[in-house]
Every structure is written in C-alpha cells, then in structure tokens.
One Martini backbone bead per residue (centre of mass of N, CA, C, O) as a GRO file, in nm:
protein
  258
    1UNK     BB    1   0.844  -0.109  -2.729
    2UNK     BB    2   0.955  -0.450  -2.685
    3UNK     BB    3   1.140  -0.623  -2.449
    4UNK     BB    4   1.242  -0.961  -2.376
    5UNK     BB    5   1.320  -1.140  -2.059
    6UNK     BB    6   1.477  -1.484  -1.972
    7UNK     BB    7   1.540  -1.590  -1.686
    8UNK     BB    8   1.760  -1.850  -1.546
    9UNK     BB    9   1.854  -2.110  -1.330
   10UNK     BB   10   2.052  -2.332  -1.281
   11UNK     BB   11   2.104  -2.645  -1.276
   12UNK     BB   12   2.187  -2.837  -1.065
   13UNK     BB   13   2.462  -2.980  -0.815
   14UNK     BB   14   2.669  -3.158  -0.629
   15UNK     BB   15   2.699  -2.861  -0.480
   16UNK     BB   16   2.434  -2.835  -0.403
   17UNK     BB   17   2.332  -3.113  -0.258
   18UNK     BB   18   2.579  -3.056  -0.033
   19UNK     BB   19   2.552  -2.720   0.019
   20UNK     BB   20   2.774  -2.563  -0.091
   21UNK     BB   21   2.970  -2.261  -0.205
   22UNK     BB   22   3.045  -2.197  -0.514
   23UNK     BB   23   3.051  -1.967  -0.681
   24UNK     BB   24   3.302  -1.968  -0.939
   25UNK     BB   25   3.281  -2.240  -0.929
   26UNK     BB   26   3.314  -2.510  -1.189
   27UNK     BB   27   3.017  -2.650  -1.164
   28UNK     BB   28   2.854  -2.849  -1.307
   29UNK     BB   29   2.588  -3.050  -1.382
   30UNK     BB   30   2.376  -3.288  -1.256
   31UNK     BB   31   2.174  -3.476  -1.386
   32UNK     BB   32   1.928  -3.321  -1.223
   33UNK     BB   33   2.035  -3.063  -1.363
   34UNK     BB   34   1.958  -3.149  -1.659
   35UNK     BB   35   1.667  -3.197  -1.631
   36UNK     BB   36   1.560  -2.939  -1.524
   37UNK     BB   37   1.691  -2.786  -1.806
   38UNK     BB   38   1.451  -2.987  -1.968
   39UNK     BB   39   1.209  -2.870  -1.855
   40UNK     BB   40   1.254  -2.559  -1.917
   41UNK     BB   41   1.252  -2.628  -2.207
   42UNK     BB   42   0.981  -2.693  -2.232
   43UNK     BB   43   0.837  -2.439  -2.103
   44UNK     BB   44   0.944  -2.275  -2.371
   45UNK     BB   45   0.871  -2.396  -2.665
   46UNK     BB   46   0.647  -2.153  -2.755
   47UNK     BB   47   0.908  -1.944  -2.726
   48UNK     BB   48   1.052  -1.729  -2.859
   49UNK     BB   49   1.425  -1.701  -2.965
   50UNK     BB   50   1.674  -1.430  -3.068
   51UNK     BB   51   1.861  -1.435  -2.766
   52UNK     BB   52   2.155  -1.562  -2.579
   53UNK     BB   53   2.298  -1.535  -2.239
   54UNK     BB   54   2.583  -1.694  -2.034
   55UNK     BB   55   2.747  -1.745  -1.801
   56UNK     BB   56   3.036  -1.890  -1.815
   57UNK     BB   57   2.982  -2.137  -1.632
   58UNK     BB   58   2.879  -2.461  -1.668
   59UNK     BB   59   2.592  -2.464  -1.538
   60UNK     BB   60   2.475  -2.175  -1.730
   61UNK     BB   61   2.552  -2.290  -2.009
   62UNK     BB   62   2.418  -2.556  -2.011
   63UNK     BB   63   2.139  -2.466  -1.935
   64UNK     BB   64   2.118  -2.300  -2.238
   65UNK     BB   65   2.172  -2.539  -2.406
   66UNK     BB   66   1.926  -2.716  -2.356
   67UNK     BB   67   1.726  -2.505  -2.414
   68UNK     BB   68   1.882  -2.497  -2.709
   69UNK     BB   69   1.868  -2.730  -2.866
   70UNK     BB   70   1.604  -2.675  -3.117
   71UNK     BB   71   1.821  -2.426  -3.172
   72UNK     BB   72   1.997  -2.190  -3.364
   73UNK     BB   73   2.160  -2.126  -3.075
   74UNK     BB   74   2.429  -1.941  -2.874
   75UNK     BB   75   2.539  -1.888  -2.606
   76UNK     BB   76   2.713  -1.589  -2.507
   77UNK     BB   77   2.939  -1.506  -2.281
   78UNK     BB   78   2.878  -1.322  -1.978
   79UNK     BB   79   3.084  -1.232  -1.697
   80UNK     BB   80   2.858  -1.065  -1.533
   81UNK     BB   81   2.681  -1.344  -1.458
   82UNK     BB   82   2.836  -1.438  -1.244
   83UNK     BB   83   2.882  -1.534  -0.951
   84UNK     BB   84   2.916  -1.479  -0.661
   85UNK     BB   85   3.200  -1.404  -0.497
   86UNK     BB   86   3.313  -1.624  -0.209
   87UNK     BB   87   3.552  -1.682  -0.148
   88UNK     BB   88   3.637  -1.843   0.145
   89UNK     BB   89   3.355  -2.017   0.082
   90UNK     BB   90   3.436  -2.205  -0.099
   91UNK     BB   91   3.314  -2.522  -0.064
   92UNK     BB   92   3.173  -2.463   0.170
   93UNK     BB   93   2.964  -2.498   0.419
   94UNK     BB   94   2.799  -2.355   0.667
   95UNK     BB   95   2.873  -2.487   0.897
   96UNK     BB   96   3.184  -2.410   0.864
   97UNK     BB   97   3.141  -2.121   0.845
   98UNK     BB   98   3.023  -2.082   1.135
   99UNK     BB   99   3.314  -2.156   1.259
  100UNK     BB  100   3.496  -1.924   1.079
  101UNK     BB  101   3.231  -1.714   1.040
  102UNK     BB  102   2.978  -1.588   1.238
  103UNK     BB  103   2.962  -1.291   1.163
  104UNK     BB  104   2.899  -1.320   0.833
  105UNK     BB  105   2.676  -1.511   0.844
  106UNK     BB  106   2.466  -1.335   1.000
  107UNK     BB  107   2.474  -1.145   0.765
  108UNK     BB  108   2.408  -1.306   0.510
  109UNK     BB  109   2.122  -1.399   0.673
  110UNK     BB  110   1.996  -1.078   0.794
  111UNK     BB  111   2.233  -0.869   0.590
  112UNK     BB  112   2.356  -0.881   0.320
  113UNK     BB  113   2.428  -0.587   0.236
  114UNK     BB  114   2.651  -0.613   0.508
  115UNK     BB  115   2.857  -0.797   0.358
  116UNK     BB  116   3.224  -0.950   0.352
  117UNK     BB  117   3.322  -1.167   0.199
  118UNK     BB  118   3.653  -1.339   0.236
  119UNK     BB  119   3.749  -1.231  -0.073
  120UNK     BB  120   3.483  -1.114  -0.201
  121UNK     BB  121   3.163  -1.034  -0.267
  122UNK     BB  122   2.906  -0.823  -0.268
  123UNK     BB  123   2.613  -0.760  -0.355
  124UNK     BB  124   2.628  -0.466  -0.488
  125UNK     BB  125   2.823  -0.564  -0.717
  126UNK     BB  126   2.619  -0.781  -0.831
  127UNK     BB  127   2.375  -0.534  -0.887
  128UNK     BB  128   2.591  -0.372  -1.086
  129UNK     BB  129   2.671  -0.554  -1.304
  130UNK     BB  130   2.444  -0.694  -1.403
  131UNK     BB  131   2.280  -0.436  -1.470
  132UNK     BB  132   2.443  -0.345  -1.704
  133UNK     BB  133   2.402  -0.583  -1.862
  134UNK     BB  134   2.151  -0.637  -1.913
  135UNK     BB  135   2.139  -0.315  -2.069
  136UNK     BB  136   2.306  -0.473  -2.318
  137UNK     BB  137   2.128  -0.682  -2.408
  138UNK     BB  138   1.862  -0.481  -2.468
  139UNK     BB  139   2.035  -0.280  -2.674
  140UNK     BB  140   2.118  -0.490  -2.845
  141UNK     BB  141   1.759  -0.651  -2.875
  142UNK     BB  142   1.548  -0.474  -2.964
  143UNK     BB  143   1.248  -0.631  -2.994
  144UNK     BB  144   1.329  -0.891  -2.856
  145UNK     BB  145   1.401  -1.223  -2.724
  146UNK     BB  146   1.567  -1.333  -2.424
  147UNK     BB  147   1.813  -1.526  -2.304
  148UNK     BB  148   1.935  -1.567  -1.927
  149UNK     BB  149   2.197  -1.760  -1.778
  150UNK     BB  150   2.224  -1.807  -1.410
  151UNK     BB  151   2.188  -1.728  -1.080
  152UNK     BB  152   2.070  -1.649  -0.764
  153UNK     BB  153   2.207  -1.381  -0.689
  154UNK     BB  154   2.213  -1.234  -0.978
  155UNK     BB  155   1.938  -1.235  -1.014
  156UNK     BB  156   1.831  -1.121  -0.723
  157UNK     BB  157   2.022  -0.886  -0.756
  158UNK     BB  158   1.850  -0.761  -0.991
  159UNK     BB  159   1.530  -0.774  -0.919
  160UNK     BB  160   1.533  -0.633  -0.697
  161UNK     BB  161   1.631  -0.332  -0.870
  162UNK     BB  162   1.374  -0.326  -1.042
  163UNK     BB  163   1.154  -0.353  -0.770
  164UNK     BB  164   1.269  -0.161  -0.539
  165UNK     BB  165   1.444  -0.357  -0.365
  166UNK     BB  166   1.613  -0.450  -0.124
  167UNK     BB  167   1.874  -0.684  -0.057
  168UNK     BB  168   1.747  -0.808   0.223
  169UNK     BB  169   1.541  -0.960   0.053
  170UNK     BB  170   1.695  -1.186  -0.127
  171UNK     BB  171   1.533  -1.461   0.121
  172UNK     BB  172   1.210  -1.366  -0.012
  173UNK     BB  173   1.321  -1.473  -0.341
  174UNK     BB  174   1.366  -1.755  -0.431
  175UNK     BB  175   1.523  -1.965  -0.703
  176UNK     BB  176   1.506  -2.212  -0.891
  177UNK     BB  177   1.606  -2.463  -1.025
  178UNK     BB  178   1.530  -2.400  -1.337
  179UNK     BB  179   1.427  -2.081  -1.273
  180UNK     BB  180   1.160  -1.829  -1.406
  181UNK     BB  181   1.230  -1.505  -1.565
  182UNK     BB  182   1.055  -1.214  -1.590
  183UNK     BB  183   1.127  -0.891  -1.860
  184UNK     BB  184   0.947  -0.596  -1.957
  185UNK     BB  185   1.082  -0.361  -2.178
  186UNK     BB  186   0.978  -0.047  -2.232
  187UNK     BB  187   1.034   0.176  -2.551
  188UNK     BB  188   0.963   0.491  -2.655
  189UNK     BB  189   0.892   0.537  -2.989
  190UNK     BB  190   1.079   0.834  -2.996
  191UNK     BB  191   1.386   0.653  -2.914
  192UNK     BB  192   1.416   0.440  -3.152
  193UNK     BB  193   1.608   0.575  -3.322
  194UNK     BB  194   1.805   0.748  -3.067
  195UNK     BB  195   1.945   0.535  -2.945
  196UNK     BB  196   2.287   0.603  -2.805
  197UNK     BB  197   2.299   0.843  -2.806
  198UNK     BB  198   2.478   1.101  -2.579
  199UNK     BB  199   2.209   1.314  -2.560
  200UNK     BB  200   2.031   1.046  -2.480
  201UNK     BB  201   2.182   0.995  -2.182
  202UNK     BB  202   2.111   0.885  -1.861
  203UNK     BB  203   2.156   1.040  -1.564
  204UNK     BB  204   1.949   0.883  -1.386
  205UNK     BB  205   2.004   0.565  -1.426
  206UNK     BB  206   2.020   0.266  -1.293
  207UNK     BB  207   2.327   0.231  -1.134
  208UNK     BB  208   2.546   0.407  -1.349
  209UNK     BB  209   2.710   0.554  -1.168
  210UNK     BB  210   2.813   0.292  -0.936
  211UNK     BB  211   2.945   0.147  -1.180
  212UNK     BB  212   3.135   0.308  -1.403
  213UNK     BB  213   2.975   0.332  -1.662
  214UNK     BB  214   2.806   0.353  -1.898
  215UNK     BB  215   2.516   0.552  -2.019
  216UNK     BB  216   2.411   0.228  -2.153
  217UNK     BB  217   2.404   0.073  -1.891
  218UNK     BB  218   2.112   0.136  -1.856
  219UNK     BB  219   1.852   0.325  -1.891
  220UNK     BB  220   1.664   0.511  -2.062
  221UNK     BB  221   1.478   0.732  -2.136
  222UNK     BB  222   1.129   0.624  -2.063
  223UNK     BB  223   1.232   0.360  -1.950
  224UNK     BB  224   1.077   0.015  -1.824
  225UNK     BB  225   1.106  -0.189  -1.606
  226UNK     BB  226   0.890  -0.539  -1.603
  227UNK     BB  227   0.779  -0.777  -1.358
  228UNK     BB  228   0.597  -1.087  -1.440
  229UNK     BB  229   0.803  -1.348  -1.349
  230UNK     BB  230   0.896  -1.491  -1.072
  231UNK     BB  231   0.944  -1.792  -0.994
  232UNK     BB  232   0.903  -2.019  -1.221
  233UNK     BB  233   0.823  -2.396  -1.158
  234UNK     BB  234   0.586  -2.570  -1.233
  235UNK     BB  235   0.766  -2.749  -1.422
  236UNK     BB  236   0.856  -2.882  -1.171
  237UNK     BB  237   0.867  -3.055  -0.964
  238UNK     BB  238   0.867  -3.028  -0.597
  239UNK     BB  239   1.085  -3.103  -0.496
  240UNK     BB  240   1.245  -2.815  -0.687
  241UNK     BB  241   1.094  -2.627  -0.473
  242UNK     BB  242   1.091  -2.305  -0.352
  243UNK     BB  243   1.117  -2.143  -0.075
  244UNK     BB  244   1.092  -1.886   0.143
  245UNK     BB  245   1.320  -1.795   0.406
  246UNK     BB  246   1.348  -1.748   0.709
  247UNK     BB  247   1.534  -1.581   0.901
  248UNK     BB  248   1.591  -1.853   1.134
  249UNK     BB  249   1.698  -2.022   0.869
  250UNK     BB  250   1.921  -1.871   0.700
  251UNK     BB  251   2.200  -2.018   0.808
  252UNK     BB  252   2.112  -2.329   0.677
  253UNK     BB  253   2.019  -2.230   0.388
  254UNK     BB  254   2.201  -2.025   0.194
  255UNK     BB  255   2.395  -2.205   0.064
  256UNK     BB  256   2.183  -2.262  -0.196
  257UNK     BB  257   2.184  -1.980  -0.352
  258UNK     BB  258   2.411  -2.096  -0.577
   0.00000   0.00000   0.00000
C-alpha cells in the first residue's frame, strides 16, 4: 500500500521580503505570497487530495486554504510543523545578528546542526517533532493522499532525515516559497491489517525513542519513506525560485530560511 505525502511550504511574507526571521512569529502572507500559493494551487489541479494538514501560524495556514479553495477540505492545525523557534533572533535582520550574536549566526550559517539560536530551538529538535507529527499523518490516512503546509526549517529537516543525510546539509537544500515535496510511503500488504497493535510497534523506527513520543510516531516495521521530489517550483515565475546557497554566502542569506 501506498501512502503519499505533498508537502509545500508557505508563500512569502513581508518579512521573508524584508529579510527577518520569523519563527513563531505570526507573520500573514503578502500579495505576493498570496499569488505564490495560487500558483501551488494550479499545479496540484489534477492531484486527488483526500486530507490537509498545517502549522498552526497564519502563513502556512492561509496557504493550505489557498491550495485547497475548490476542495471541500479543512485543513486542520498540527502544532508541531510550526517553524522552528528563533527566540530571540526573531523580527532580526542577519545582519543584526551578526553584531549581536556573531558567532551563533556562523554556526547557523556553516554547522547549523550544532547551533543554540538564544531562547529558541536547534534544528534537531525541529526534525524530531516534524518526524513524530509527519508518521502520525501517514498513519492516519493509511493509502490516501495527504497534503501538509509548514516552513523552510521544518520541512527541510523532516526530508533530510527520510534522506539520511545530517542536518548540516540543510542549505544545499532549500525550498522555494510555496514550493512542492513530495514523499511516498509504501506499508508492506501483510501489516496493513495489523499496524498501530503494541506487539507490531518498531522498536528501532527513526528518531521515536530520540523524540520520546510513542512507538506509532515513527515508521512501522517494513515500512519506507521515498521522496520522488524535493522543491518542484516550476509552477512559480523564475524569480520566486531558490537555489542552494553556497558557504561563504549563507551568513546573508539564510535569514530567508524561514
């Protein structure tokens, strides 16, 4: 059996344009992003989609509502795809960081995996919750097709951990502003009857004993997590698309991350 996952994140805001760092911050979409996942919406037309799911904040809300306007779909708010929390560089600018936390920001920017951003959250904590929430959606909708609206962070470290690759690789992947991900979930015919029991729950699923949720938030046994398409943005003009960031620039530019 087949399970399939659309994930996409939010379109752009007037601080993804001004550069700032938004995390929790409750940042609307702009025009701009309004159209963006307008966009998402047309190239999903002909995509069945049978359950929605998004971060809580209003960016990635209002774009699930965008994309599901001509379905008689909800999507219903899962607390852990919001974005990764930034506490106190949030509303910041880079380059404010970088004079006030110069050495947090060059860890962000070249070893992201071993940042404290000051008050917020490490990356590793932002995709052991995704992780959880993601395999609690795919167990929900067992052969149905799902779609979940959330952020740069959040996204790109739940795929780098189906991808098997560290978190440091995180900005030679970015997302564009309501761009497409896709991850197709295949569940071997004969646990299909018995998944969710006790005695079938894996004890060695990714990140579950990491995260200390239950054994049903993680992968079952037999179970496998393939993605077939990582930031599809060809639906959007040129200029809304990303392109992985080099280095020596990601000190100016990963404040867009978000």
């Amino acid at each position: 059996m087949k399970t399939t996952v659309i994930l996409v994140r939010h379109g752009e805001t007037e601080w993804n344009r001004a550069g700032k760092f938004q995390g929790m911050s409750d940042i609307p979409l702009s025009e701009t992003g309004r159209y963006q996942a307008s966009c998402a919406r047309d190239a999903l037309k002909g995509t069945e989609i049978d359950a929605a799911y998004a971060s809580p904040l209003r960016r990635a809300m209002e774009t699930a509502r965008i994309i599901l306007q001509d379905r008689e779909i909800e999507p219903e708010p899962v607390f852990d795809f919001h974005e990764q929390n930034a506490g106190a560089w949030e509303g910041l600018t880079a380059e404010e960081i970088r004079l006030r936390y110069p050495k947090e920001l060059e860890l962000w920017s070249n070893c992201p995996g071993q940042v404290q951003i000051p008050d917020g959250e490490t990356f590793l904590h932002v995709q052991q919750r995704a992780t959880r929430a993601f395999w609690e959606c795919v167990h929900a909708n067992p052969g149905k097709t799902i779609l979940i609206a959330s952020h740069m962070v959040c996204l790109s470290a739940l795929l780098l951990g189906i991808a098997g690759l560290p978190i440091d690789e995180i900005w030679a992947h970015p997302i564009s502003n309501a761009g497409l991900n896709r991850v197709e979930v295949f569940t071997p015919a004969e646990i299909d009857s018995t998944a969710g029991t006790a005695e079938n729950a894996s004890d060695d699923a990714a990140f579950t004993s990491a995260t200390g949720g239950p054994q049903d938030a993680g992968p079952r046994p037999g179970e496998r997590a393939s993605i077939t398409v990582w930031n599809e943005d060809s639906h959007l003009p040129e200029e809304f698309r990303r392109r992985p960031m080099f280095r020596k620039q990601q000190s100016s530019q990963a404040q867009q991350a978000q």
